[in-house]
Coordinates of C-alpha atoms and ligand atoms in Angstrom, one line a residue:
Chain A
M18 CA 6.3 -29.2 -226.7
T19 CA 6.8 -27.5 -230.0
G20 CA 5.4 -24.1 -231.2
I21 CA 5.7 -20.4 -230.5
V22 CA 3.3 -19.0 -228.0
N23 CA 1.2 -16.2 -229.4
K24 CA -1.0 -15.0 -226.6
T25 CA -2.0 -16.3 -223.2
E26 CA -4.6 -16.0 -220.4
M27 CA -4.3 -17.1 -216.8
L28 CA -7.3 -18.4 -214.9
P29 CA -7.4 -19.4 -211.2
I30 CA -8.8 -22.8 -210.2
K31 CA -9.9 -22.5 -206.6
D32 CA -13.5 -23.8 -206.6
S33 CA -16.0 -25.6 -208.7
S34 CA -17.3 -22.4 -210.2
D35 CA -13.8 -21.7 -211.5
V36 CA -14.0 -25.0 -213.4
V37 CA -17.2 -23.9 -215.0
F38 CA -15.5 -20.6 -216.0
V39 CA -12.5 -22.6 -217.3
R40 CA -14.8 -24.5 -219.7
Q41 CA -16.4 -21.2 -220.8
R42 CA -13.1 -19.5 -221.5
V43 CA -11.6 -22.5 -223.3
R44 CA -14.7 -22.7 -225.5
V45 CA -14.2 -19.0 -226.4
W46 CA -10.6 -19.7 -227.3
T47 CA -11.4 -22.7 -229.5
T48 CA -14.1 -20.7 -231.2
Q49 CA -11.7 -17.9 -232.0
L50 CA -9.3 -20.5 -233.4
K51 CA -12.1 -21.8 -235.5
F52 CA -11.9 -25.3 -234.3
S53 CA -14.7 -27.5 -235.5
L54 CA -17.6 -28.3 -233.2
V55 CA -16.2 -31.8 -232.5
E56 CA -12.7 -30.5 -231.8
Q57 CA -14.2 -27.7 -229.6
T58 CA -16.1 -30.3 -227.6
K59 CA -13.0 -32.5 -227.2
V60 CA -10.8 -29.6 -226.0
V61 CA -13.5 -28.2 -223.6
T62 CA -14.1 -31.7 -222.1
A63 CA -10.4 -32.3 -221.6
A64 CA -10.2 -28.9 -219.9
S65 CA -13.0 -29.8 -217.7
E66 CA -11.3 -33.1 -216.6
L67 CA -7.9 -31.6 -216.0
G68 CA -9.4 -28.5 -214.4
R69 CA -11.3 -30.6 -211.9
N70 CA -8.3 -32.8 -211.2
T71 CA -6.3 -29.6 -210.4
L72 CA -9.0 -28.7 -208.0
E73 CA -9.8 -32.1 -206.5
H74 CA -6.5 -33.8 -206.5
G75 CA -4.1 -30.9 -206.6
G76 CA -6.0 -28.8 -204.1
G77 CA -6.4 -25.9 -206.5
G78 CA -4.1 -24.2 -208.9
E79 CA -4.2 -22.4 -212.2
L80 CA -4.6 -22.7 -215.9
E81 CA -2.6 -21.0 -218.6
I82 CA -4.4 -20.9 -221.9
S83 CA -2.3 -20.1 -224.9
E84 CA -2.5 -20.0 -228.7
V85 CA 0.5 -21.7 -230.2
V86 CA 1.9 -21.5 -233.7
D87 CA 4.1 -24.1 -235.4
G88 CA 4.9 -23.3 -239.0
I89 CA 1.5 -23.0 -240.7
R90 CA -0.5 -24.8 -238.0
K91 CA -2.1 -23.2 -235.0
G92 CA -3.2 -24.8 -231.9
L93 CA -4.5 -24.3 -228.4
R94 CA -2.3 -25.2 -225.4
L95 CA -3.6 -25.6 -221.8
K96 CA -1.2 -25.8 -218.9
F97 CA -2.7 -26.8 -215.6
S98 CA -0.5 -26.4 -212.6
D99 CA -1.0 -27.0 -208.9
K100 CA 1.2 -27.3 -205.8
G101 CA -0.6 -30.3 -204.5
P102 CA 0.6 -33.8 -203.5
G103 CA 1.8 -34.7 -206.9
I104 CA 1.2 -38.0 -208.7
P105 CA 3.4 -40.8 -207.4
D106 CA 2.8 -43.3 -210.2
I107 CA 1.9 -41.5 -213.5
K108 CA 1.5 -44.7 -215.4
L109 CA -1.0 -46.0 -212.9
A110 CA -2.9 -42.6 -212.8
L111 CA -3.2 -42.7 -216.6
S112 CA -4.7 -46.2 -216.7
D113 CA -8.4 -46.3 -217.3
G114 CA -10.4 -47.0 -214.2
Y115 CA -7.8 -46.0 -211.7
T116 CA -9.0 -43.4 -209.1
S117 CA -7.6 -42.5 -205.7
K118 CA -11.0 -41.0 -204.8
Q119 CA -14.5 -42.0 -206.0
G120 CA -14.2 -40.9 -209.6
M121 CA -14.5 -43.0 -212.7
G122 CA -10.8 -42.9 -213.1
L123 CA -11.1 -41.9 -216.8
G124 CA -10.4 -38.2 -216.7
L125 CA -6.6 -38.3 -217.1
G126 CA -6.4 -41.0 -219.7
G127 CA -9.5 -39.6 -221.5
S128 CA -7.9 -36.2 -221.8
K129 CA -4.8 -37.7 -223.3
R130 CA -7.0 -39.3 -226.0
L131 CA -8.9 -36.1 -226.5
M132 CA -5.8 -34.0 -227.1
N133 CA -2.8 -34.3 -229.6
E134 CA 0.0 -33.6 -227.1
F135 CA 0.0 -34.5 -223.5
E136 CA 2.8 -34.0 -220.9
I137 CA 2.8 -34.6 -217.2
E138 CA 5.4 -33.2 -214.9
S139 CA 4.8 -34.2 -211.3
T140 CA 7.0 -34.3 -208.2
P141 CA 5.5 -36.0 -205.1
G142 CA 5.0 -33.4 -202.4
Q143 CA 5.6 -30.5 -204.8
G144 CA 2.9 -30.4 -207.3
T145 CA 1.7 -31.3 -210.8
T146 CA 1.9 -29.6 -214.1
I147 CA 0.0 -31.0 -217.0
T148 CA 0.4 -29.4 -220.5
V149 CA -1.9 -30.5 -223.3
T150 CA -2.1 -29.2 -226.9
R151 CA -4.7 -29.6 -229.6
W152 CA -3.6 -28.7 -233.1
K153 CA -6.0 -27.5 -235.8
Chain B
M22 CA 1.9 9.3 -171.7
A23 CA -1.7 8.8 -172.6
N24 CA -2.4 7.8 -176.2
V25 CA -5.7 8.0 -178.0
L26 CA -6.6 4.4 -177.3
D27 CA -6.4 5.0 -173.6
V28 CA -8.6 8.1 -173.8
V29 CA -11.1 6.1 -175.9
R30 CA -11.2 3.5 -173.2
R31 CA -11.8 6.1 -170.5
N32 CA -14.6 7.8 -172.5
Q33 CA -16.3 4.7 -173.9
E34 CA -19.8 5.8 -172.9
S35 CA -19.8 9.3 -174.2
L36 CA -18.0 8.2 -177.3
L37 CA -20.7 5.7 -178.0
Q38 CA -23.4 8.4 -177.7
E39 CA -21.5 10.7 -180.1
W40 CA -20.9 7.9 -182.5
L41 CA -24.6 6.9 -182.6
E42 CA -25.6 10.5 -183.1
G43 CA -23.2 10.7 -186.0
I44 CA -24.6 7.6 -187.6
K45 CA -28.1 8.8 -187.2
G46 CA -27.2 12.2 -188.6
G47 CA -25.8 10.5 -191.7
I48 CA -27.4 7.9 -193.9
R49 CA -29.8 6.1 -191.7
R50 CA -31.8 3.0 -192.6
R51 CA -34.5 2.9 -190.0
D52 CA -36.4 0.5 -192.3
L53 CA -33.6 -2.0 -192.1
I54 CA -32.3 -1.7 -188.6
D55 CA -33.9 -0.3 -185.4
D56 CA -32.2 2.0 -182.9
R57 CA -31.7 -0.7 -180.3
E58 CA -30.0 -3.1 -182.6
L59 CA -27.8 -0.4 -184.0
K60 CA -26.8 0.7 -180.5
S61 CA -26.0 -2.8 -179.3
Q62 CA -23.8 -3.4 -182.5
A63 CA -22.0 -0.1 -182.0
A64 CA -21.4 -0.8 -178.3
E65 CA -20.0 -4.2 -179.2
V66 CA -17.6 -2.8 -181.7
L67 CA -16.4 -0.1 -179.4
T68 CA -15.9 -2.7 -176.6
M69 CA -13.8 -4.8 -178.8
I70 CA -11.6 -1.7 -179.7
C71 CA -11.3 -0.9 -176.0
D72 CA -10.7 -4.5 -174.9
A73 CA -7.9 -5.1 -177.4
P74 CA -4.9 -6.2 -175.4
G75 CA -2.2 -3.7 -174.6
E76 CA 0.1 -4.8 -177.4
A77 CA -2.6 -4.0 -180.1
A78 CA -1.2 -1.2 -182.2
L79 CA -3.3 1.0 -184.4
D80 CA -0.9 0.6 -187.3
N81 CA -1.2 -3.1 -187.4
L82 CA -4.7 -4.2 -188.0
N83 CA -3.5 -7.6 -189.2
S84 CA -2.0 -8.6 -185.8
P85 CA -3.8 -11.2 -183.8
P86 CA -5.1 -8.9 -181.1
W87 CA -7.4 -7.2 -183.6
Q88 CA -8.8 -10.5 -185.0
P89 CA -11.9 -10.5 -182.8
L90 CA -12.8 -7.0 -183.9
K91 CA -12.3 -7.9 -187.6
D92 CA -14.4 -11.0 -187.2
L93 CA -17.2 -9.0 -185.6
L94 CA -17.1 -6.4 -188.3
A95 CA -17.1 -9.1 -191.0
S96 CA -20.2 -10.7 -189.6
L97 CA -22.0 -7.4 -189.2
S98 CA -21.2 -6.4 -192.8
T99 CA -22.2 -9.8 -194.2
T100 CA -25.5 -9.4 -192.4
R101 CA -25.9 -5.9 -193.7
A102 CA -25.4 -7.2 -197.3
V103 CA -28.1 -9.7 -196.7
Q104 CA -30.4 -7.1 -195.2
G105 CA -30.1 -4.9 -198.2
F106 CA -27.8 -2.1 -197.0
T107 CA -25.7 -0.4 -199.7
P108 CA -21.9 -0.7 -199.5
S109 CA -21.5 2.9 -198.6
E110 CA -24.1 2.7 -195.8
T111 CA -22.2 -0.3 -194.5
A112 CA -18.9 1.5 -194.6
M113 CA -20.4 4.7 -193.1
F114 CA -21.2 2.8 -189.9
I115 CA -17.5 2.5 -189.0
L116 CA -16.4 5.7 -190.7
S117 CA -18.7 7.7 -188.5
L118 CA -16.4 6.7 -185.6
K119 CA -13.7 9.1 -186.9
G120 CA -15.3 12.3 -185.8
P121 CA -15.9 11.5 -182.1
I122 CA -12.4 10.0 -181.8
F123 CA -10.8 13.0 -183.5
G124 CA -12.7 15.1 -181.0
L125 CA -11.1 13.2 -178.1
A126 CA -7.7 13.5 -179.6
L127 CA -8.1 17.2 -180.0
K128 CA -9.0 17.6 -176.3
L129 CA -6.0 15.4 -175.3
H130 CA -3.3 17.1 -177.4
K131 CA -4.6 20.6 -177.9
N132 CA -1.2 21.9 -176.9
D133 CA 0.9 19.7 -179.0
V134 CA 0.1 20.0 -182.7
D135 CA 2.7 17.5 -183.9
L136 CA 1.4 14.9 -181.6
L137 CA -2.2 15.7 -182.4
F138 CA -1.4 15.3 -186.1
S139 CA 0.4 12.0 -185.7
E140 CA -2.4 10.6 -183.5
I141 CA -5.1 11.7 -185.9
T142 CA -3.2 10.2 -188.8
A143 CA -2.9 6.9 -187.0
V144 CA -6.6 6.8 -186.1
D145 CA -7.6 7.9 -189.5
D146 CA -5.6 5.2 -191.1
F147 CA -6.9 2.6 -188.7
I148 CA -10.5 3.4 -189.3
D149 CA -10.0 3.5 -193.0
K150 CA -8.6 0.0 -192.9
L151 CA -11.5 -1.1 -190.8
A152 CA -13.9 0.4 -193.4
L153 CA -12.1 -1.4 -196.2
H154 CA -12.3 -4.6 -194.3
T155 CA -16.0 -3.9 -193.8
T156 CA -16.5 -3.4 -197.6
D157 CA -14.6 -6.6 -198.4
S158 CA -16.8 -8.6 -196.0
Y159 CA -19.9 -6.9 -197.5
I160 CA -18.9 -8.0 -201.0
H161 CA -18.3 -11.5 -199.7
G162 CA -21.8 -11.4 -198.1
R163 CA -23.2 -10.2 -201.4
D164 CA -21.5 -13.1 -203.2
Q165 CA -23.1 -15.5 -200.8
V166 CA -26.5 -14.0 -201.5
I167 CA -25.9 -14.4 -205.2
V168 CA -24.8 -18.0 -204.7
R169 CA -27.9 -18.7 -202.7
Q170 CA -30.1 -17.1 -205.3
Q171 CA -28.4 -19.2 -208.0
E172 CA -29.1 -22.3 -205.9
E173 CA -32.7 -21.4 -205.6
M174 CA -32.9 -20.8 -209.3
L175 CA -31.3 -24.2 -210.0
E176 CA -34.0 -25.9 -208.1
L177 CA -36.6 -23.9 -210.0
S178 CA -35.0 -24.7 -213.3
T179 CA -35.2 -28.5 -213.0
P180 CA -38.6 -29.3 -214.1
V181 CA -39.4 -33.0 -214.3
V182 CA -42.4 -33.3 -216.6
T183 CA -44.8 -36.2 -216.9
L184 CA -45.1 -37.1 -220.6
W185 CA -47.6 -39.8 -220.1
D186 CA -49.0 -41.9 -217.4
G187 CA -45.9 -43.7 -216.0
I188 CA -43.4 -41.8 -218.2
V189 CA -41.4 -38.8 -216.8
A190 CA -38.9 -36.7 -218.6
L191 CA -36.1 -34.5 -217.4
P192 CA -34.7 -32.0 -219.9
L193 CA -31.3 -31.0 -218.7
I194 CA -30.2 -27.5 -219.8
G195 CA -26.9 -25.7 -219.2
T196 CA -23.8 -26.3 -217.2
L197 CA -23.9 -29.3 -214.9
D198 CA -21.6 -28.7 -212.0
S199 CA -21.6 -31.0 -209.1
A200 CA -24.1 -29.2 -207.0
R201 CA -26.7 -28.7 -209.7
T202 CA -26.4 -32.2 -211.1
Q203 CA -27.0 -33.5 -207.6
I204 CA -30.2 -31.5 -207.2
V205 CA -31.4 -32.3 -210.7
M206 CA -30.9 -36.1 -210.3
E207 CA -32.5 -36.1 -206.9
S208 CA -35.6 -34.3 -208.2
L209 CA -35.9 -36.9 -211.0
L210 CA -35.7 -39.8 -208.5
Q211 CA -38.3 -38.1 -206.4
A212 CA -40.6 -37.6 -209.4
I213 CA -40.3 -41.3 -210.2
V214 CA -41.5 -42.2 -206.8
Q215 CA -44.3 -39.6 -206.7
T216 CA -45.7 -40.5 -210.1
N217 CA -44.9 -44.2 -209.8
S218 CA -43.3 -44.1 -213.2
R219 CA -41.7 -47.0 -214.9
F220 CA -39.8 -44.9 -217.5
A221 CA -37.6 -41.8 -217.1
I222 CA -36.2 -40.0 -220.0
I223 CA -33.1 -37.8 -219.4
D224 CA -32.6 -35.5 -222.3
I225 CA -29.2 -34.0 -222.5
T226 CA -29.6 -31.9 -225.7
G227 CA -29.0 -28.7 -223.7
V228 CA -25.9 -29.9 -221.9
P229 CA -22.8 -28.4 -223.5
T230 CA -20.2 -30.7 -221.9
V231 CA -20.5 -34.3 -220.8
D232 CA -17.4 -35.2 -218.9
T233 CA -16.7 -38.0 -216.4
L234 CA -18.4 -36.2 -213.6
V235 CA -21.6 -35.7 -215.5
A236 CA -21.5 -39.3 -216.8
Q237 CA -20.9 -40.6 -213.3
H238 CA -24.0 -38.7 -212.0
L239 CA -26.0 -40.0 -214.9
L240 CA -24.9 -43.6 -214.3
K241 CA -25.6 -43.3 -210.6
T242 CA -29.1 -41.9 -211.3
I243 CA -29.8 -44.7 -213.7
T244 CA -28.7 -47.3 -211.2
A245 CA -30.8 -45.7 -208.4
A246 CA -33.8 -45.5 -210.7
R247 CA -33.5 -49.1 -211.6
L248 CA -33.6 -50.0 -207.9
M249 CA -36.9 -48.2 -207.8
G250 CA -38.2 -50.2 -210.7
A251 CA -37.8 -47.5 -213.4
E252 CA -35.8 -47.7 -216.6
C253 CA -33.9 -44.6 -217.7
I254 CA -33.5 -43.6 -221.4
I255 CA -30.9 -41.0 -222.3
S256 CA -31.8 -38.9 -225.2
G257 CA -30.3 -35.9 -227.0
I258 CA -26.7 -37.2 -227.3
R259 CA -25.3 -35.1 -230.1
P260 CA -22.6 -36.5 -232.4
Q261 CA -19.8 -34.4 -230.9
I262 CA -20.8 -35.5 -227.4
A263 CA -21.0 -39.2 -228.5
Q264 CA -17.4 -39.0 -229.9
T265 CA -16.2 -37.3 -226.7
I266 CA -17.8 -40.0 -224.5
V267 CA -16.1 -42.7 -226.6
H268 CA -12.7 -41.0 -226.3
L269 CA -13.1 -40.6 -222.5
G270 CA -13.8 -44.3 -222.4
I271 CA -17.1 -44.0 -220.7
N272 CA -19.2 -47.2 -221.0
L273 CA -22.8 -46.5 -221.8
E274 CA -23.4 -50.0 -223.2
D275 CA -25.9 -50.9 -220.4
V276 CA -27.8 -47.7 -220.9
I277 CA -30.6 -47.2 -223.4
T278 CA -29.8 -44.1 -225.5
K279 CA -31.7 -42.4 -228.2
A280 CA -30.7 -39.5 -230.5
K281 CA -33.9 -37.6 -230.0
L282 CA -36.4 -37.1 -227.2
S283 CA -39.2 -38.2 -229.4
D284 CA -37.5 -41.5 -230.1
A285 CA -37.0 -42.1 -226.4
F286 CA -40.7 -41.3 -225.8
R287 CA -41.8 -43.7 -228.5
L288 CA -39.6 -46.4 -227.0
A289 CA -41.0 -45.8 -223.5
L290 CA -44.6 -46.0 -224.9
E291 CA -43.8 -49.2 -226.7
R292 CA -42.2 -50.8 -223.7
S293 CA -45.1 -49.9 -221.6
G294 CA -47.4 -51.7 -224.0
R295 CA -48.7 -48.7 -226.0
S296 CA -48.2 -47.6 -229.6
V297 CA -48.5 -44.4 -231.5
T298 CA -50.5 -44.6 -234.7
R299 CA -51.5 -42.1 -237.3
N300 CA -55.2 -41.5 -237.7
S301 CA -55.8 -42.1 -241.4
K302 CA -59.1 -40.2 -241.5
S303 CA -57.4 -36.9 -240.6
N304 CA -55.1 -34.9 -242.8
G305 CA -52.4 -33.8 -240.5
P306 CA -50.1 -35.9 -238.5
V307 CA -52.2 -36.4 -235.5
L308 CA -51.2 -38.3 -232.5
S309 CA -54.2 -40.5 -232.1
G310 CA -53.5 -40.9 -228.5
A311 CA -51.3 -43.6 -227.1
R312 CA -53.5 -46.7 -227.3
E313 CA -53.3 -49.4 -224.7
Q314 CA -52.5 -52.6 -226.5
Ligands
ATP427 N1 -3.4 -32.7 -210.3 C1 -3.3 -33.9 -209.7 N2 -2.6 -34.0 -208.5 C2 -2.5 -35.2 -207.8 N3 -3.1 -36.3 -208.3 C3 -3.7 -36.3 -209.4 C4 -3.9 -35.1 -210.2 N4 -4.6 -35.4 -211.3 C5 -4.8 -36.7 -211.3 N5 -4.3 -37.3 -210.1 C6 -4.4 -38.7 -209.7 O1 -4.7 -39.5 -210.9 C7 -5.9 -40.3 -210.6 C8 -6.6 -40.5 -211.9 O2 -7.2 -39.2 -212.4 P1 -8.5 -39.3 -213.3 O3 -8.8 -37.9 -213.7 O4 -8.2 -40.2 -214.4 O5 -9.5 -40.0 -212.4 P2 -10.4 -39.3 -211.2 O6 -10.2 -37.8 -211.2 O7 -10.1 -40.0 -209.9 O8 -11.9 -39.6 -211.7 P3 -12.6 -39.0 -212.9 O9 -12.8 -40.1 -213.9 O10 -14.0 -38.6 -212.4 O11 -11.8 -37.9 -213.5 C9 -6.7 -39.5 -209.6 O12 -7.6 -40.3 -208.9 C10 -5.5 -38.9 -208.7 O13 -5.1 -39.9 -207.8
MG428 MG1 -10.4 -36.6 -212.8

C-alpha cells in the first residue's frame, strides 16, 4: 500500500450499532476529503460490507480510518482487523456468491470492486486484516 | 483477631436498621420504591456481604466469592435505571452503608488507631468500588432503556400507507440495520395481507446505504410478497445507489424498479387495470381519479 498516512481514527466493531456508526464516520471522512456523491456512496457501502464481515465472520474487531497522501493525490484508507477464525481460502471467499453463512456472498468481492486498492491478510485461527483504499 | 467483616456478620440486624435509617435520611424516593421493598433489597445485599465465603477479601472485589453480590447489585441498579432513579440516588443506596460499618469498626478498634484507620480505609475502598459497579450497571440499564425506546420508535416510524385500493407503499427512511429492516419488512407483508393488496411499492429514496444486507432483505420481502400474490416495485433508486448495486454484483433483474415513487404508482395503477388521465376541462394538472378501465 502506497501513501503517507496523515491522520487516523479508530472505531470498535463489537455490535451492529457499531457498524451503523462506522458508516456514519466513514461518510464524514469522505465528505471532508470532498469525494463526489458516487464515490462517497461506494466507500461507505464497502465500509458497511467489510465492517459487517468483521463483526459476523471475525467475531468483532476494529476499524482504522486514515487519510493518505501519495504525491498530489489524497485518499481514504480503511483497515478492518479482527482476531477471528481467519479466511482459509481467500480466492474462494472473494468469489461472487460464496458465503459460509446465509449471506449473498457478495460483500467481499463487491468491496474490492468498489475500492481502488484491496489487500487481505489472514491467518487461519489468528484473524483477518483487510485494508482498502479509495483515491480521489 | 476479629476483623470488620466478622463484626458485620454478628451485627447484621442492627446494621440493617441503621443502614435503612441512613438511606431514608438521605435522598429518598418514596414515589419510586416503598419501604418494604427497600428493606428487602437492603437485607439481601447485606446477607450477601455476610455470607461471602471466608476467603472473600475486601480488597479484591473481582474475586469469585463476590460475584453473587456484584450480580445482585447489578440487577438492582438496572431496575433502578428503568424505574427512573437518578445515578446518584442509585449510588447513594450502597454508599449509605459506609456510616454504619464505620461505626462498628470504631467500637471494635477504639483502642487501636492504626488498625482502625486501616480497617476503615479497606471498607471505604470496598464500598466505593461497589458504588462504581452500581453506577456502571445503572448506565448499562439506561442504555437498555434507550435501545428499547429506539425499537419502539422504529415500529412507529414504519408507516405502510395505502395509496389506492389494492396498492400499498412503504417509504423507507434512514439507516437500515438488521433489526429495523426486519420489522419494516414484516409490517409491509402484514399490510399486504390486511389490505389484500396486489401491489406493494417500496420506496428507498430515504435510505443512505444499500448494501448486501439491505438488498437481501429487500429480495426476501419481494419473494415473500409474491407468495402472497402481491408484486413489489422498488422506487427511489438514486444514481449513486444504482452504481453501487451494480458494483456489488446484486442482481435486481427480476425486480421491477422505478426511479420515482410516482412512476411506480402509475405502473401499479396501470397493471391493476386503471389509468390516470388529465381532465381537459380544468386548468391545473388534476388527477381525475384513477378510472377503472
Ligand atoms: N473477517 C472475516 N473473518 C473470517 N471470514 C470472513 C471474513 N470476511 C469474510 N469472510 C468469509 O468470506 C465469505 C464471503 O464474504 P462476503 O462478505 O463476500 O459474503 P457474506 O458475508 O457471507 O455475505 P454478504 O454478501 O451478505 O456480505 C464469508 O461468508 C466468510 O466465510
Ligand atoms: Mg459480508
